[in-house]
Amino acid sequence: MSQPDSLVAKIASLQNRQRYQELHWEGSFEEYLTLVRADPRICRTAFQRVHDMVVSYGHHEYIDSKKKVVHYPFFDDPIDNGKDAIFGLDIPLMRMVNVLKSAAMGYGTEKRVILLHGPVGSSKSTIARLMKKGLEHYSHTDDGRLYTFDWHIPKELSHVSGGAEVFADPMNEDPLKLIPSEMRKEAFAALELKSVDGAPLRIKGELNPASRFIFKLLMEHYKGEIAKVLSHVRVKRLLLSEKDRRGIGTFQPKDEKNQDSTELTGDINYRKIAEFGSDSDPRAFNFDGEFCVANRGIIEFIEILKLDVAFLYDLLGATQEHKIKPKKFAQTDIDEVIIGHTNEAEYKKLLSNEFMEALRDRTVKIDVPYITKLNEEIKIYKKDYNNQTIKGKHIAPHTIEMAAMWAVLTRLEEPKGHNLTILQKLKLYDGKSLPGYTEDSVKELRKTAGREGMEGISARYVQDKISNALVSDKSESSINPFLVINELESGLRTHSLITNEEQRKRYIELLQIVRQEYEEIVKNEVQRAISADEDAIAKLCANYIDNIKAYTQKERVRNKYTGQDEEPDERLMRSIEEKIDIPESRKDAFRREIMNFIGALAVDGKKFDYRTNERLHRALELKLFEDQKDTIKLTTMVSNVVDRETQEKIDIVKQRLIKNYGYNEESATDVLNFVASIFARGDTKGTK
Ligand SMILES: Nc1ncnc2c1ncn2[C@@H]1O[C@H](COP(=O)(O)OP(=O)(O)OP(=O)(O)O)[C@@H](O)[C@H]1O
Ligand SMILES: [Mg+2]
């Protein structure tokens, strides 16, 4: 007995007994019939169950480039908190769900292999893994439950089971299959068993050879009294589990010389032959081939096209007829979703292979391309690399975005016949607007680039390079876009999938485009951080207004420091006005306009606030930026000798970068130095 406060008791308190009992429900055949009558979903086919599983997480529709798209939240991997979430592939996934749906309805696709096809690293395996995981989970829920049975054989009938008191059905069959197929129609009608859609229930196929054999022996023993035979049946809940090889199978072709069809259909158990006296006794057979294991659920074929031809016939039969042929036995019915995947290169090989033609004819191919939308690609990396998952190293803003941008660029076709850069095209695809381009033109762009997404750089390559950058000793506490871009570039030299020099060159050029885009982004960011100084702007504004007031009233301005009256500072006024393109000829009008505005406010007893005048505000911001920019430039030029006042200004800007833009100390310093160096270069583009 465990004490109430023992450690074991603690574990016990976490346990949900009721749930355990539900999951381990056992009952008689009679009780099972009652269950089926109450909830016909229990005996759905594998395709129906898989389809229902996917849609059980709901769906929502949206319009993308004028196309109606359905998103299935199942593919966000709610079961595992998004660990295997699929991004940006709603259209292929929607196609796949439609195939499942038509297969669930029996429209023919249930006789096909679902073949996920795409370039390497496009998430084909992840999709298959999600489906398997989802089904496993679904079978543990009330909505997704399903059942199978054991034979309970007392000692006196031990010849039936070969001594075993409990003989589990080796292929996890639905207990309803125990009703002989010639009786089923009538029996189901009499029992009022309906299928999910309200039509009379139909269960296809015969029991597997082992259970059929036991059934036959018991029938003989009871002289045809089926009720007595069925009293030996104990129905139990079937919990699908990949680890336990129950209802979920995975097949991976090994070395080509080493493939043996028993891996798919099961093998003779030599130890038991002695016991049963014959190698054609089904009780001496291990129904543990992958097709048997996966019965009622899903079988995944990894690299299906690498399959040896010897397997092809098993695969074809399983697909088209839903039957397999275990050695020495009659064909055996199976009910499972067959999903395979292959990459582009293997598929191309298959195209010219007659042997595989039969298979090709029995597949529904679903293209799984790379993502071509920047914000979706970003999600892949943000999931793995963010400031929560990566401890001890900071990821500077835009690092992930720039890597993702390059990956997407490598997948896009160069826009032809449009006055468009590839970067602009990327932005259009990403949902940004560009003057002169409508949703129609984006749709058109996509249409003219049919193979887009089937080539380029995989997310996996980018993930590897980000990881490299993270462990590299080139950075102390953070990684930034340059580090990652350099990793991406140096990796290209040894990238095994890049077949020609031209392609390599193109990828490097695209990296250059990304570098330029990054410059633009940080220039703007630093500019905004510098001019976000309200006090400084207010001071500058007051100064400007003092000057234009004196100018318009033809007075002198008192210099606050010297106490002397001076001429209005024309250079200061012009340097502000020029920022918003006020020509010399219009300066008088502009200054008067501002003064009138201030005057009108004063009449109402209100004070002027520069923020209410957008043009003036912008002009002040830009002027302030220009002034401050020079102090930053100063730091790099004169590196160590920075006066205190300048240093303080820089620190303020740095703090703003940290607070408002997500930098840390090191990355903010880096980016300030970098932007300063751009301006030191005399490049002032983008400051307006
Ligand atoms: N659309 C996507 N959504 C989410 N993750 C993706 C996507 N595309 C690729 N990935 C990521 O890329 C990596 C590779 O995915 P996966 O192994 O599923 O690809 P694959 O298509 O099976 O590749 P291969 O052809 O090499 O077997 C995974 O880490 C996955 O998370
Ligand atoms: Mg894979």
JSON list of N, CA and C and ligand atoms in Angstrom, two decimals, residues 85-87 89 119-126 343 371 380 383 459-460 463, ligand 1:
[
{"chain": "A", "resi": 85, "resn": "ALA", "atom": "N", "xyz": [3.99, 21.93, -37.47]},
{"chain": "A", "resi": 85, "resn": "ALA", "atom": "CA", "xyz": [3.07, 22.78, -38.24]},
{"chain": "A", "resi": 85, "resn": "ALA", "atom": "C", "xyz": [3.58, 22.96, -39.67]},
{"chain": "A", "resi": 86, "resn": "ILE", "atom": "N", "xyz": [2.63, 22.95, -40.60]},
{"chain": "A", "resi": 86, "resn": "ILE", "atom": "CA", "xyz": [2.98, 23.17, -42.01]},
{"chain": "A", "resi": 86, "resn": "ILE", "atom": "C", "xyz": [2.54, 24.59, -42.37]},
{"chain": "A", "resi": 87, "resn": "PHE", "atom": "N", "xyz": [3.43, 25.33, -42.95]},
{"chain": "A", "resi": 87, "resn": "PHE", "atom": "CA", "xyz": [3.11, 26.70, -43.30]},
{"chain": "A", "resi": 87, "resn": "PHE", "atom": "C", "xyz": [3.01, 26.89, -44.81]},
{"chain": "A", "resi": 89, "resn": "LEU", "atom": "N", "xyz": [1.25, 26.09, -47.25]},
{"chain": "A", "resi": 89, "resn": "LEU", "atom": "CA", "xyz": [0.95, 25.07, -48.26]},
{"chain": "A", "resi": 89, "resn": "LEU", "atom": "C", "xyz": [-0.54, 24.74, -48.28]},
{"chain": "A", "resi": 119, "resn": "PRO", "atom": "N", "xyz": [10.22, 18.90, -54.26]},
{"chain": "A", "resi": 119, "resn": "PRO", "atom": "CA", "xyz": [11.68, 18.98, -54.11]},
{"chain": "A", "resi": 119, "resn": "PRO", "atom": "C", "xyz": [12.11, 18.53, -52.72]},
{"chain": "A", "resi": 120, "resn": "VAL", "atom": "N", "xyz": [13.39, 18.32, -52.54]},
{"chain": "A", "resi": 120, "resn": "VAL", "atom": "CA", "xyz": [13.86, 17.86, -51.22]},
{"chain": "A", "resi": 120, "resn": "VAL", "atom": "C", "xyz": [13.56, 18.92, -50.15]},
{"chain": "A", "resi": 121, "resn": "GLY", "atom": "N", "xyz": [13.14, 18.42, -49.00]},
{"chain": "A", "resi": 121, "resn": "GLY", "atom": "CA", "xyz": [12.91, 19.33, -47.88]},
{"chain": "A", "resi": 121, "resn": "GLY", "atom": "C", "xyz": [11.71, 20.23, -48.04]},
{"chain": "A", "resi": 122, "resn": "SER", "atom": "N", "xyz": [10.67, 19.75, -48.70]},
{"chain": "A", "resi": 122, "resn": "SER", "atom": "CA", "xyz": [9.49, 20.60, -48.86]},
{"chain": "A", "resi": 122, "resn": "SER", "atom": "C", "xyz": [8.39, 20.22, -47.86]},
{"chain": "A", "resi": 123, "resn": "SER", "atom": "N", "xyz": [8.73, 19.42, -46.89]},
{"chain": "A", "resi": 123, "resn": "SER", "atom": "CA", "xyz": [7.84, 19.00, -45.79]},
{"chain": "A", "resi": 123, "resn": "SER", "atom": "C", "xyz": [6.95, 17.82, -46.11]},
{"chain": "A", "resi": 124, "resn": "LYS", "atom": "N", "xyz": [7.32, 17.02, -47.08]},
{"chain": "A", "resi": 124, "resn": "LYS", "atom": "CA", "xyz": [6.54, 15.81, -47.39]},
{"chain": "A", "resi": 124, "resn": "LYS", "atom": "C", "xyz": [6.51, 14.86, -46.21]},
{"chain": "A", "resi": 125, "resn": "SER", "atom": "N", "xyz": [7.67, 14.59, -45.64]},
{"chain": "A", "resi": 125, "resn": "SER", "atom": "CA", "xyz": [7.72, 13.68, -44.49]},
{"chain": "A", "resi": 125, "resn": "SER", "atom": "C", "xyz": [6.95, 14.27, -43.31]},
{"chain": "A", "resi": 126, "resn": "THR", "atom": "N", "xyz": [7.06, 15.57, -43.16]},
{"chain": "A", "resi": 126, "resn": "THR", "atom": "CA", "xyz": [6.36, 16.21, -42.04]},
{"chain": "A", "resi": 126, "resn": "THR", "atom": "C", "xyz": [4.85, 16.04, -42.19]},
{"chain": "A", "resi": 343, "resn": "ASN", "atom": "N", "xyz": [10.90, 12.44, -53.88]},
{"chain": "A", "resi": 343, "resn": "ASN", "atom": "CA", "xyz": [11.32, 13.76, -54.32]},
{"chain": "A", "resi": 343, "resn": "ASN", "atom": "C", "xyz": [11.40, 13.82, -55.84]},
{"chain": "A", "resi": 371, "resn": "ILE", "atom": "N", "xyz": [7.71, 26.89, -50.18]},
{"chain": "A", "resi": 371, "resn": "ILE", "atom": "CA", "xyz": [6.90, 28.08, -49.92]},
{"chain": "A", "resi": 371, "resn": "ILE", "atom": "C", "xyz": [7.39, 29.23, -50.81]},
{"chain": "A", "resi": 380, "resn": "ILE", "atom": "N", "xyz": [8.68, 29.23, -40.51]},
{"chain": "A", "resi": 380, "resn": "ILE", "atom": "CA", "xyz": [9.42, 27.97, -40.32]},
{"chain": "A", "resi": 380, "resn": "ILE", "atom": "C", "xyz": [10.60, 28.22, -39.39]},
{"chain": "A", "resi": 383, "resn": "LYS", "atom": "N", "xyz": [9.88, 29.43, -35.71]},
{"chain": "A", "resi": 383, "resn": "LYS", "atom": "CA", "xyz": [9.45, 28.34, -34.84]},
{"chain": "A", "resi": 383, "resn": "LYS", "atom": "C", "xyz": [10.66, 27.71, -34.13]},
{"chain": "A", "resi": 459, "resn": "ALA", "atom": "N", "xyz": [14.28, 24.76, -47.06]},
{"chain": "A", "resi": 459, "resn": "ALA", "atom": "CA", "xyz": [14.29, 25.31, -45.70]},
{"chain": "A", "resi": 459, "resn": "ALA", "atom": "C", "xyz": [15.37, 24.62, -44.87]},
{"chain": "A", "resi": 460, "resn": "ARG", "atom": "N", "xyz": [15.61, 23.35, -45.18]},
{"chain": "A", "resi": 460, "resn": "ARG", "atom": "CA", "xyz": [16.59, 22.59, -44.41]},
{"chain": "A", "resi": 460, "resn": "ARG", "atom": "C", "xyz": [17.99, 23.21, -44.52]},
{"chain": "A", "resi": 463, "resn": "GLN", "atom": "N", "xyz": [18.05, 26.25, -42.43]},
{"chain": "A", "resi": 463, "resn": "GLN", "atom": "CA", "xyz": [18.09, 25.88, -41.01]},
{"chain": "A", "resi": 463, "resn": "GLN", "atom": "C", "xyz": [19.51, 25.50, -40.60]},
{"chain": "B", "resi": 1, "resn": "LIG", "atom": "N1", "xyz": [5.91, 24.38, -45.72]},
{"chain": "B", "resi": 1, "resn": "LIG", "atom": "C1", "xyz": [6.61, 24.09, -44.61]},
{"chain": "B", "resi": 1, "resn": "LIG", "atom": "N2", "xyz": [6.06, 24.30, -43.40]},
{"chain": "B", "resi": 1, "resn": "LIG", "atom": "C2", "xyz": [6.75, 23.99, -42.28]},
{"chain": "B", "resi": 1, "resn": "LIG", "atom": "N3", "xyz": [7.97, 23.47, -42.27]},
{"chain": "B", "resi": 1, "resn": "LIG", "atom": "C3", "xyz": [8.57, 23.24, -43.45]},
{"chain": "B", "resi": 1, "resn": "LIG", "atom": "C4", "xyz": [7.92, 23.53, -44.67]},
{"chain": "B", "resi": 1, "resn": "LIG", "atom": "N4", "xyz": [8.75, 23.19, -45.68]},
{"chain": "B", "resi": 1, "resn": "LIG", "atom": "C5", "xyz": [9.85, 22.72, -45.10]},
{"chain": "B", "resi": 1, "resn": "LIG", "atom": "N5", "xyz": [9.77, 22.73, -43.76]},
{"chain": "B", "resi": 1, "resn": "LIG", "atom": "C6", "xyz": [10.79, 22.31, -42.81]},
{"chain": "B", "resi": 1, "resn": "LIG", "atom": "O1", "xyz": [11.85, 21.78, -43.57]},
{"chain": "B", "resi": 1, "resn": "LIG", "atom": "C7", "xyz": [12.39, 20.60, -42.97]},
{"chain": "B", "resi": 1, "resn": "LIG", "atom": "C8", "xyz": [12.34, 19.43, -43.92]},
{"chain": "B", "resi": 1, "resn": "LIG", "atom": "O2", "xyz": [11.06, 18.88, -43.98]},
{"chain": "B", "resi": 1, "resn": "LIG", "atom": "P1", "xyz": [10.77, 17.36, -44.37]},
{"chain": "B", "resi": 1, "resn": "LIG", "atom": "O3", "xyz": [11.79, 16.46, -43.83]},
{"chain": "B", "resi": 1, "resn": "LIG", "atom": "O4", "xyz": [9.35, 17.10, -44.02]},
{"chain": "B", "resi": 1, "resn": "LIG", "atom": "O5", "xyz": [10.92, 17.45, -45.93]},
{"chain": "B", "resi": 1, "resn": "LIG", "atom": "P2", "xyz": [10.81, 16.32, -47.06]},
{"chain": "B", "resi": 1, "resn": "LIG", "atom": "O6", "xyz": [9.99, 16.94, -48.13]},
{"chain": "B", "resi": 1, "resn": "LIG", "atom": "O7", "xyz": [10.34, 15.05, -46.50]},
{"chain": "B", "resi": 1, "resn": "LIG", "atom": "O8", "xyz": [12.29, 16.21, -47.54]},
{"chain": "B", "resi": 1, "resn": "LIG", "atom": "P3", "xyz": [13.05, 15.00, -48.34]},
{"chain": "B", "resi": 1, "resn": "LIG", "atom": "O9", "xyz": [12.58, 15.06, -49.75]},
{"chain": "B", "resi": 1, "resn": "LIG", "atom": "O10", "xyz": [14.48, 15.38, -48.24]},
{"chain": "B", "resi": 1, "resn": "LIG", "atom": "O11", "xyz": [12.70, 13.74, -47.64]},
{"chain": "B", "resi": 1, "resn": "LIG", "atom": "C9", "xyz": [11.60, 20.38, -41.72]},
{"chain": "B", "resi": 1, "resn": "LIG", "atom": "O12", "xyz": [12.34, 20.88, -40.65]},
{"chain": "B", "resi": 1, "resn": "LIG", "atom": "C10", "xyz": [10.34, 21.19, -41.90]},
{"chain": "B", "resi": 1, "resn": "LIG", "atom": "O13", "xyz": [9.91, 21.68, -40.69]}
]
